[in-house]
PDB file of C-alpha atoms and ligand atoms in Angstrom:
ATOM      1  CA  UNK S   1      91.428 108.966 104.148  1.00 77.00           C
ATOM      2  CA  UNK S   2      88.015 108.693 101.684  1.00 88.00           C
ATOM      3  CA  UNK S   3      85.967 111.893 102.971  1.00 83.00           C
ATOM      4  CA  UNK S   4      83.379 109.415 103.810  1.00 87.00           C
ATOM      5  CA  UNK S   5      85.421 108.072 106.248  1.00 91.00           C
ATOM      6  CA  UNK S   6      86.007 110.795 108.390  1.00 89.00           C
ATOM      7  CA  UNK S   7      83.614 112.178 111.035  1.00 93.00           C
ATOM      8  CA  UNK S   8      81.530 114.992 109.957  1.00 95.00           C
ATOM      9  CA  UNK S   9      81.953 118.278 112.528  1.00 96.00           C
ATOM     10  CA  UNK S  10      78.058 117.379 113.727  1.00 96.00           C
ATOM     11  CA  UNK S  11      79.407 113.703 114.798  1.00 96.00           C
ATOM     12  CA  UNK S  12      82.487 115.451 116.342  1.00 97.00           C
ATOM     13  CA  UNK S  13      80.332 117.552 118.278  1.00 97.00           C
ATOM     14  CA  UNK S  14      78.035 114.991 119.684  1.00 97.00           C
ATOM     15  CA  UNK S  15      80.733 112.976 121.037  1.00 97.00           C
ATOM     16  CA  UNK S  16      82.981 115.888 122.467  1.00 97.00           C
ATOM     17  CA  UNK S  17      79.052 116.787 123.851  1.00 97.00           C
ATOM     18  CA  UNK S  18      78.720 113.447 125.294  1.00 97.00           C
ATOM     19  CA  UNK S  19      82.324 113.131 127.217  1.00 97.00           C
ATOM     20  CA  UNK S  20      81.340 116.890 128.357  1.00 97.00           C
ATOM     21  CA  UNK S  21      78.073 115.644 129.478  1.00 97.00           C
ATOM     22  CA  UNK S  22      80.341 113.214 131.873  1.00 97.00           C
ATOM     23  CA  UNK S  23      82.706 115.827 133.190  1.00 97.00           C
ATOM     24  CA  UNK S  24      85.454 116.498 130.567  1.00 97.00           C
ATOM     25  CA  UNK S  25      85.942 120.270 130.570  1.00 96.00           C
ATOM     26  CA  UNK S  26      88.711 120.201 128.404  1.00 96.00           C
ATOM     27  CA  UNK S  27      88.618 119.533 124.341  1.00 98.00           C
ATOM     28  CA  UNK S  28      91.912 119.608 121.898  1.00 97.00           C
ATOM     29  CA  UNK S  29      91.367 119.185 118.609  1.00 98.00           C
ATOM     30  CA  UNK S  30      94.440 117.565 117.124  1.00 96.00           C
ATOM     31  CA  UNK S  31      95.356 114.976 114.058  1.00 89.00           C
ATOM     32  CA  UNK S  32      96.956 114.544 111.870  1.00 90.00           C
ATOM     33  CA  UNK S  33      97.247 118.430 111.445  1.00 95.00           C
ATOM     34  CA  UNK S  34      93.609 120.118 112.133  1.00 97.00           C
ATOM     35  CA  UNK S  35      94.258 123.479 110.405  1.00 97.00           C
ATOM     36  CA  UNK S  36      93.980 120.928 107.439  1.00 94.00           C
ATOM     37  CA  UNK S  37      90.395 120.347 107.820  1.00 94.00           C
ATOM     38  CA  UNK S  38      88.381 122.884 105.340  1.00 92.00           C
ATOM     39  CA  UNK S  39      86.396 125.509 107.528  1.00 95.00           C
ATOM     40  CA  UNK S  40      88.155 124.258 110.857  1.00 97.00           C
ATOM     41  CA  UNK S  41      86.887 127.831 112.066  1.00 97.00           C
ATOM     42  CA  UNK S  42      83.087 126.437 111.833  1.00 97.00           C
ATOM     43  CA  UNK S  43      83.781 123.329 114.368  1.00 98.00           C
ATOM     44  CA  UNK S  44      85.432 125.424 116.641  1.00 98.00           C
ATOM     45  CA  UNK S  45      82.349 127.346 116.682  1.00 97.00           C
ATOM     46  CA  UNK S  46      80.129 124.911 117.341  1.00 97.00           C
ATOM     47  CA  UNK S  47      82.158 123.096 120.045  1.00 98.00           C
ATOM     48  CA  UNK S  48      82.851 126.633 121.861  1.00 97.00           C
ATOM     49  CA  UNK S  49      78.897 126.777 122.483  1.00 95.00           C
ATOM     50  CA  UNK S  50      79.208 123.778 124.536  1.00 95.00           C
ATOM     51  CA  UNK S  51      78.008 124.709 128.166  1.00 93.00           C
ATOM     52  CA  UNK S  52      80.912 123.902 130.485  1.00 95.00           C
ATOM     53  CA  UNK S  53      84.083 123.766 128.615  1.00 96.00           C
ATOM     54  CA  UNK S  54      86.297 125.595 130.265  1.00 96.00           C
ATOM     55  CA  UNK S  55      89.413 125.060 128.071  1.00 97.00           C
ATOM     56  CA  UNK S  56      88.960 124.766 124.084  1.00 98.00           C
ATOM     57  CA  UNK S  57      92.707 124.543 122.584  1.00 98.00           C
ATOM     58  CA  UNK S  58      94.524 123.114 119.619  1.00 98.00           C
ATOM     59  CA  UNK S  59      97.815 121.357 118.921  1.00 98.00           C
ATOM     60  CA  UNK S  60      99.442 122.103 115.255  1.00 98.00           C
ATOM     61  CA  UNK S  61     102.268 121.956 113.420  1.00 97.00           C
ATOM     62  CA  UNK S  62     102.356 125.884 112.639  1.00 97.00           C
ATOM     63  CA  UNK S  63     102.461 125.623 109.042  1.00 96.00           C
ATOM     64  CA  UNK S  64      99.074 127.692 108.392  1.00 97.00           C
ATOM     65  CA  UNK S  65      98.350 129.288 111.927  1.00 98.00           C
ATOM     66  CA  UNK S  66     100.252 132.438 111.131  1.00 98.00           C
ATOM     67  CA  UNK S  67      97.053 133.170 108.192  1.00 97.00           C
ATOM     68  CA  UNK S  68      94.769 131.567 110.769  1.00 98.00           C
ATOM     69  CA  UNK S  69      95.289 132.550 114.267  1.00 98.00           C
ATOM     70  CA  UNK S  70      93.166 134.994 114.372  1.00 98.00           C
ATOM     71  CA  UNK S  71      90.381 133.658 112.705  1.00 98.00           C
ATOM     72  CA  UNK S  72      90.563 130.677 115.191  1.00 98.00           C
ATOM     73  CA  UNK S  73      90.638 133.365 117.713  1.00 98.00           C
ATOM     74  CA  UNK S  74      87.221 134.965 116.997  1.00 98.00           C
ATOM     75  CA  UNK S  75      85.829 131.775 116.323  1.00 98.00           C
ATOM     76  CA  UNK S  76      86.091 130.982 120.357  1.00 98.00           C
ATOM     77  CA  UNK S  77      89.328 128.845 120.406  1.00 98.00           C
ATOM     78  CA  UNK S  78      91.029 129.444 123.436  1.00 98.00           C
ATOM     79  CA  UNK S  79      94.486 128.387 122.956  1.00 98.00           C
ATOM     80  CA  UNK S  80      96.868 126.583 120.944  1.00 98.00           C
ATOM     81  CA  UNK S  81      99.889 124.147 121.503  1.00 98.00           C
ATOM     82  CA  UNK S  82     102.609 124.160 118.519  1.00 98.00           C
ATOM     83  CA  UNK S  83     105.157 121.328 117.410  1.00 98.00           C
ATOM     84  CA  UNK S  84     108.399 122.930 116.906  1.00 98.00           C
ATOM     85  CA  UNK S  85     111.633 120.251 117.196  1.00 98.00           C
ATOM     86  CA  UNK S  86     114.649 122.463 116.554  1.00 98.00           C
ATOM     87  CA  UNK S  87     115.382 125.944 115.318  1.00 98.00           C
ATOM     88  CA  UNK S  88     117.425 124.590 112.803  1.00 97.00           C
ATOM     89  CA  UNK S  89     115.868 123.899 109.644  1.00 96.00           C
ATOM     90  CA  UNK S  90     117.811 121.122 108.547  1.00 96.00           C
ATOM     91  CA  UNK S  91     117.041 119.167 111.837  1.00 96.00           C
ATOM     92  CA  UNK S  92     113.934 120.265 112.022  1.00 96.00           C
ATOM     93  CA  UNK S  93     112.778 118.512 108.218  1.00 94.00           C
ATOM     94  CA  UNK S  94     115.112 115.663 109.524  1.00 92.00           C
ATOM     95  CA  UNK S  95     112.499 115.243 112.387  1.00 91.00           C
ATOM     96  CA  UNK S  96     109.808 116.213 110.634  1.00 86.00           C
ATOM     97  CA  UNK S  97     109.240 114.870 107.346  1.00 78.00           C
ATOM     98  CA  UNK S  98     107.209 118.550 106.013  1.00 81.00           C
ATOM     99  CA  UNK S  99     107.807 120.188 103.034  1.00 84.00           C
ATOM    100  CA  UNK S 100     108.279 124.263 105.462  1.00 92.00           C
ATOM    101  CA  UNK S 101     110.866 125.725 107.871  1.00 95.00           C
ATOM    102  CA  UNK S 102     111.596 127.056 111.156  1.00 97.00           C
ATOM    103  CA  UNK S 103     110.765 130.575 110.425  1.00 97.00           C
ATOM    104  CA  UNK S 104     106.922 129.715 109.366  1.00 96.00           C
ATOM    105  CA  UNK S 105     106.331 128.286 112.371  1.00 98.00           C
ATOM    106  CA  UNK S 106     108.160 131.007 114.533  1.00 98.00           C
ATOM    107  CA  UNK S 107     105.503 133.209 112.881  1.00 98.00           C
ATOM    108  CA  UNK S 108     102.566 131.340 112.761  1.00 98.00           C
ATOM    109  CA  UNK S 109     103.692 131.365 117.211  1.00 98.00           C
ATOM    110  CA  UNK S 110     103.584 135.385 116.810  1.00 98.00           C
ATOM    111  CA  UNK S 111     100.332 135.557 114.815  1.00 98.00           C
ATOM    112  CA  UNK S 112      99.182 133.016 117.633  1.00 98.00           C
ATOM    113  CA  UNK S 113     100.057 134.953 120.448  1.00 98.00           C
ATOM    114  CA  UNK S 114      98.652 138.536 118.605  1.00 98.00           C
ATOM    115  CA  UNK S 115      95.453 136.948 118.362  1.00 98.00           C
ATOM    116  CA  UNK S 116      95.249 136.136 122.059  1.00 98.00           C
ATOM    117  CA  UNK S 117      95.356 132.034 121.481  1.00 98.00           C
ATOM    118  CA  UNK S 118      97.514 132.112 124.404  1.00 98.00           C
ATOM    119  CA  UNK S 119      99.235 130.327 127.342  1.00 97.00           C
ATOM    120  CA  UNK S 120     101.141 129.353 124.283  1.00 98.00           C
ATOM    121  CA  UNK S 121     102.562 125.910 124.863  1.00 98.00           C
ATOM    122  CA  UNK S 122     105.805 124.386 122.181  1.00 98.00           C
ATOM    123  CA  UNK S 123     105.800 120.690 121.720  1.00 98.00           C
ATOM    124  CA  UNK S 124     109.755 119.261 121.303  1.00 98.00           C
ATOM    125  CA  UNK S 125     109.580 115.947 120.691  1.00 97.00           C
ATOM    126  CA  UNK S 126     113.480 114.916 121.309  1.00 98.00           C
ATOM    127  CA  UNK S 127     115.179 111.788 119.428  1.00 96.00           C
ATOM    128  CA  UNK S 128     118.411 110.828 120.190  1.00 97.00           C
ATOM    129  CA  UNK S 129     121.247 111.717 117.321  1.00 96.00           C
ATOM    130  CA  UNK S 130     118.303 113.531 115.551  1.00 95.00           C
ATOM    131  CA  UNK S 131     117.596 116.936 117.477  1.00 97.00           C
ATOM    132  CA  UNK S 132     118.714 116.541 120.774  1.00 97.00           C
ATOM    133  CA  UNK S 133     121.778 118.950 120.018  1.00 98.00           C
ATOM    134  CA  UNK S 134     118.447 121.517 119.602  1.00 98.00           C
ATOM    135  CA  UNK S 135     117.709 121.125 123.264  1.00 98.00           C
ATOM    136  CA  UNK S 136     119.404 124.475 124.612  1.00 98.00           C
ATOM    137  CA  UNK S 137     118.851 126.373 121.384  1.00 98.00           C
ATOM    138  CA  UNK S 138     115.273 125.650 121.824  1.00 98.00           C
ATOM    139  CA  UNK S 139     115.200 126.447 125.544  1.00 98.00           C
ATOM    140  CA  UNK S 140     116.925 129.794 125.079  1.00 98.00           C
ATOM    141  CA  UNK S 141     115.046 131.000 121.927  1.00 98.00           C
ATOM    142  CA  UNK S 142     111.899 130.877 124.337  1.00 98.00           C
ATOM    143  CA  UNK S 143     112.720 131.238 127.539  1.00 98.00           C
ATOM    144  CA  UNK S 144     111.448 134.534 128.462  1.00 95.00           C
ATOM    145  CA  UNK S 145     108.968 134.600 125.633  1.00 97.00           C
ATOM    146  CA  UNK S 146     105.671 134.098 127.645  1.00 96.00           C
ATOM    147  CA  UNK S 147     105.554 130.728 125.953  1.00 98.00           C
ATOM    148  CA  UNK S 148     106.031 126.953 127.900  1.00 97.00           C
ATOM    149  CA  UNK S 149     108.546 124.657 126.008  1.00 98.00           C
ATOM    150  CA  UNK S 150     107.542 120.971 126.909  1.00 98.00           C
ATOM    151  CA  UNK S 151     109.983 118.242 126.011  1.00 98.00           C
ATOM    152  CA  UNK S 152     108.146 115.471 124.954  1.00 97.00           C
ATOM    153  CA  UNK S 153     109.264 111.634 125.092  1.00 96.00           C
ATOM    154  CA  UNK S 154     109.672 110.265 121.951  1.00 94.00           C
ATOM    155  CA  UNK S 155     107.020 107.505 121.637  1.00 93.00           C
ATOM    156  CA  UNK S 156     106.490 104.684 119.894  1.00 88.00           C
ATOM    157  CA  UNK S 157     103.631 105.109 117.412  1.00 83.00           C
ATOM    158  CA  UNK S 158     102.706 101.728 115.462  1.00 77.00           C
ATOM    159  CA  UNK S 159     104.523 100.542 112.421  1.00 71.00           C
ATOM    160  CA  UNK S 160     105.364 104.103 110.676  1.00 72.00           C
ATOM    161  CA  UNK S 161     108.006 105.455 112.254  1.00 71.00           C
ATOM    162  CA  UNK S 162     110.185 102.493 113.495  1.00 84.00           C
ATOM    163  CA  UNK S 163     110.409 103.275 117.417  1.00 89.00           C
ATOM    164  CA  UNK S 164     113.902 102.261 119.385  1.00 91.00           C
ATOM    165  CA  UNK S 165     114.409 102.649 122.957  1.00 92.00           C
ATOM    166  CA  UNK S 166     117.848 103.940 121.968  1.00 94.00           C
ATOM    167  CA  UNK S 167     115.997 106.629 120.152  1.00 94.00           C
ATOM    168  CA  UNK S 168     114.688 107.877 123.937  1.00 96.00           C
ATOM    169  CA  UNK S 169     116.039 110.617 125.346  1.00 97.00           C
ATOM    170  CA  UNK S 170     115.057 110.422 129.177  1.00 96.00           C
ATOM    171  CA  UNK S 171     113.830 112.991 130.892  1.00 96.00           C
ATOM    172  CA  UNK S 172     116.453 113.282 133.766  1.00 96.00           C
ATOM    173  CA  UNK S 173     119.080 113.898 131.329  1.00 97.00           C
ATOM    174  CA  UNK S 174     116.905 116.699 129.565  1.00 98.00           C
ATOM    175  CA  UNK S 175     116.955 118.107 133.293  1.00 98.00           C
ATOM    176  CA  UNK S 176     120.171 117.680 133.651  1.00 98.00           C
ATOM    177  CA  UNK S 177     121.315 119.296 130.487  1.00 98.00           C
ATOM    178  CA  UNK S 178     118.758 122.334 130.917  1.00 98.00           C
ATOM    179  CA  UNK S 179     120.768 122.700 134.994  1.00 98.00           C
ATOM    180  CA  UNK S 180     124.080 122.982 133.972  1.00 98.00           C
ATOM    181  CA  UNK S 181     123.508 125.184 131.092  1.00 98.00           C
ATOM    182  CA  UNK S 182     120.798 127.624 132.924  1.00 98.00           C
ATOM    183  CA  UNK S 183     119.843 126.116 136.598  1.00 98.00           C
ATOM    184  CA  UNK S 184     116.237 125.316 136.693  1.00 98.00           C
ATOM    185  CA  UNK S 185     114.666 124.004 139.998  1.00 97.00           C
ATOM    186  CA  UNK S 186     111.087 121.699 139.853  1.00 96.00           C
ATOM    187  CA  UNK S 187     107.704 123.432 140.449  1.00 95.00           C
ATOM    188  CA  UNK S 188     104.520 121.936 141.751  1.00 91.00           C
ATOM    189  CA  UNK S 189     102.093 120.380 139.501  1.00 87.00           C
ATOM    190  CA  UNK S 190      99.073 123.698 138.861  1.00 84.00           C
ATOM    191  CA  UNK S 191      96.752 120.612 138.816  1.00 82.00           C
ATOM    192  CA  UNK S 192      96.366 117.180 139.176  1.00 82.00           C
ATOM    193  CA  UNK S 193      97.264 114.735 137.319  1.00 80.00           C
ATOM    194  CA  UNK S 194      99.023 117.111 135.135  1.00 84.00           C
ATOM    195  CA  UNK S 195     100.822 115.492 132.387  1.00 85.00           C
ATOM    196  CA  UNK S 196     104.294 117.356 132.321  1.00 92.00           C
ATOM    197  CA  UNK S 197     106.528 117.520 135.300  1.00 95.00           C
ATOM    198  CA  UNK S 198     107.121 121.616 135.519  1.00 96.00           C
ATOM    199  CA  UNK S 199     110.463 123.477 136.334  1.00 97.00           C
ATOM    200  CA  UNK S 200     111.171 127.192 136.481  1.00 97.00           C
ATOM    201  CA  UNK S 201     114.930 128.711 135.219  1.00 98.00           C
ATOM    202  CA  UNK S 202     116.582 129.214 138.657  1.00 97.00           C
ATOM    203  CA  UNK S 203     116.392 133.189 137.464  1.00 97.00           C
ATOM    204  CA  UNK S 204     112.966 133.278 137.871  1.00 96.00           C
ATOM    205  CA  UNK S 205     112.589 133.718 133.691  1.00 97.00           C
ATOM    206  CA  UNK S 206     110.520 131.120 132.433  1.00 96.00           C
ATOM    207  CA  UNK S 207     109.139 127.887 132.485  1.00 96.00           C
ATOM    208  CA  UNK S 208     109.743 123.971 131.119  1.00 97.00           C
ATOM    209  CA  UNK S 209     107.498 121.225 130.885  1.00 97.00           C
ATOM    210  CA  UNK S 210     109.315 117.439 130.384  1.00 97.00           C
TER     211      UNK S 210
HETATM  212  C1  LIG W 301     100.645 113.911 116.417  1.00 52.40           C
HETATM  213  S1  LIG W 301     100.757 115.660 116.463  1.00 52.40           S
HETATM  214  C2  LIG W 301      99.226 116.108 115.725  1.00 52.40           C
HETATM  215  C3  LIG W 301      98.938 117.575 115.624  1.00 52.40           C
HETATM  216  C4  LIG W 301      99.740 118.365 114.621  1.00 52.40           C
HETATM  217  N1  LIG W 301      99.817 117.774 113.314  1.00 52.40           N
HETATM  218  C5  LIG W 301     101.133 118.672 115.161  1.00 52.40           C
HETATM  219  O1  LIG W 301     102.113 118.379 114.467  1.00 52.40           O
HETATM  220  O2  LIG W 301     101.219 119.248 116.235  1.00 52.40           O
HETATM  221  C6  LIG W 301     100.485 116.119 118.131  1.00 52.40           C
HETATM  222  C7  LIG W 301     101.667 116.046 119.056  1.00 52.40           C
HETATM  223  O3  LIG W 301     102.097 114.721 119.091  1.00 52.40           O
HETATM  224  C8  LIG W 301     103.450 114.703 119.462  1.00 52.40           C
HETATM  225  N2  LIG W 301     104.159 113.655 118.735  1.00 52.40           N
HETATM  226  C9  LIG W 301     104.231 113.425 117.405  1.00 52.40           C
HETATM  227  N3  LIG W 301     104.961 112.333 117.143  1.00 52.40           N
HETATM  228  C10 LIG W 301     105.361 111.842 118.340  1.00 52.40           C
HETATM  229  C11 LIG W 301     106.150 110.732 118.771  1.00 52.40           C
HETATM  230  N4  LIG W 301     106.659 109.859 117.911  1.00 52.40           N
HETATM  231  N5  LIG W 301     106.355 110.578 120.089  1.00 52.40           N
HETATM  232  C12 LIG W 301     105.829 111.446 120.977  1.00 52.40           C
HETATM  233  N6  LIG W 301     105.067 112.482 120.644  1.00 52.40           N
HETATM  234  C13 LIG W 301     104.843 112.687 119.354  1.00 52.40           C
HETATM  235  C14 LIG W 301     104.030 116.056 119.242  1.00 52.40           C
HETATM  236  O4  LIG W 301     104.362 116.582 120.518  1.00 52.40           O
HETATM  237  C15 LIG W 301     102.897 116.846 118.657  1.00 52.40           C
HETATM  238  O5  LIG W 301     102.921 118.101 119.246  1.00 52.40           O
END
C-alpha cells in the first residue's frame, strides 16, 4: 500500500483509545506482518500507556522476532502469538508462500520466550493434502514446551487464496488424530467466549487449542 494510505501510529492509537474507552481490554496488533512496520517498538509504546489494557500482544509470522523480541519486550508488549504450519520446511513454504524456514521461526519462539513475551501461543493453520501430515509433528515438537499450539480452521479469505471446503480440515478429526496418537481430554473454557475449544494431553503435559 502508498504510505499515505496507511494509518499513522497517532490514528492507531486513537481508535485502539476509543474501543478501550468502551471496554476492550485487549489489543493485538496484527497484519499483514507487524514486525514489518518501521519503529513497531514506538506504537507499542504508546498503546502500552493506555489506562486499562490489561493484555497488549502480537501475532507474527516469526521471521524478525528472534532480533526483536526483546526490544518489543521493553517496549511494554505483553505477549506474542506466532504462525508456524509445519516443522518441515518444504510444507511449511508450500503453506506459506515466504521466502525463510522452520528453524527462523523456532528461534525467533526462543528469543520470544527469553524476553518474557510469554504465554506463548503457535498458530497452525491446517489445509487438507497441504500440512495436515504436520499435525503430530507439530503437537509433539511443543508439547511440553510451555507454549499453546492452536489449530486453526482454514478460512476462506476473499479472492487470493482460492478457499474449498475440501481444503477444511474439521476440528473433530484434529481431536481425533491428537487421541489416538497421545490421549488428550477437553478443558473448560479460562474465559468466556473464548475463541479456541481447549484440551490437555491425558498425561497432564501440555495444552491444545482447536
Ligand atoms: C493473517 S496473519 C497476520 C499476522 C502475521 N503476518 C502472521 O503470519 O502471523 C494472522 C493469523 O491469521 C491466521 N490465518 C492466516 N491465513 C489464514 C486462513 N486462510 N485461514 C485461517 N486463518 C488464517 C493465522 O493463524 C495467523 O496466525
Amino acid at each position: 500500500m502508498d504510505r499515505g494510505a496507511l494509518l499513522s501510529f497517532e490514528e492507531i492509537d486513537r481508535v485502539a483509545r476509543s474501543f478501550v474507552r468502551h471496554g476492550v481490554r485487549k489489543l493485538r496488533l496484527t497484519g499483514g506482518e507487524p514486525l514489518l512496520r518501521k519503529v513497531i517498538e514506538g506504537l507499542i509504546a504508546k498503546l502500552a500507556l493506555t489506562p486499562d489494557v490489561e493484555d497488549l500482544t502480537l501475532t507474527t509470522n516469526g521471521a524478525l522476532l528472534a532480533r526483536k523480541a526483546a526490544d518489543l519486550a521493553e517496549a511494554g508488549l505483553c505477549r506474542v502469538t506466532v504462525s508456524l504450519d509445519s516443522m518441515d520446511d518444504t510444507v511449511f513454504m508450500a503453506m506459506n508462500d515466504v521466502g525463510f524456514g522452520v528453524r527462523g521461526v523456532l528461534d525467533g519462539v526462543a528469543a520470544a520466550a527469553e524476553a518474557g513475551l510469554t504465554p506463548i501461543k503457535i498458530n497452525m493453520v491446517v489445509k487438507r493434502g497441504v500440512n495436515d501430515g504436520s499435525i503430530i509433528a507439530m503437537a509433539r515438537h511443543f508439547k511440553g514446551s510451555g507454549h499453546t499450539l492452536r489449530f486453526i480452521e482454514y478460512m476462506d479469505v476473499g479472492t487470493t487464496n482460492g478457499w474449498r471446503l475440501d481444503d477444511v480440515v474439521p476440528g473433530r478429526d484434529i481431536v481425533e488424530m491428537l487421541d489416538r496418537e497421545f490421549g488428550i481430554e477437553p478443558v473448560d473454557p479460562s474465559y468466556r467466549g473464548e475463541v479456541a475449544q481447549r484440551w490437555c494431553y491425558r498425561d497432564g503435559i501440555g495444552l491444545v487449542g482447536v
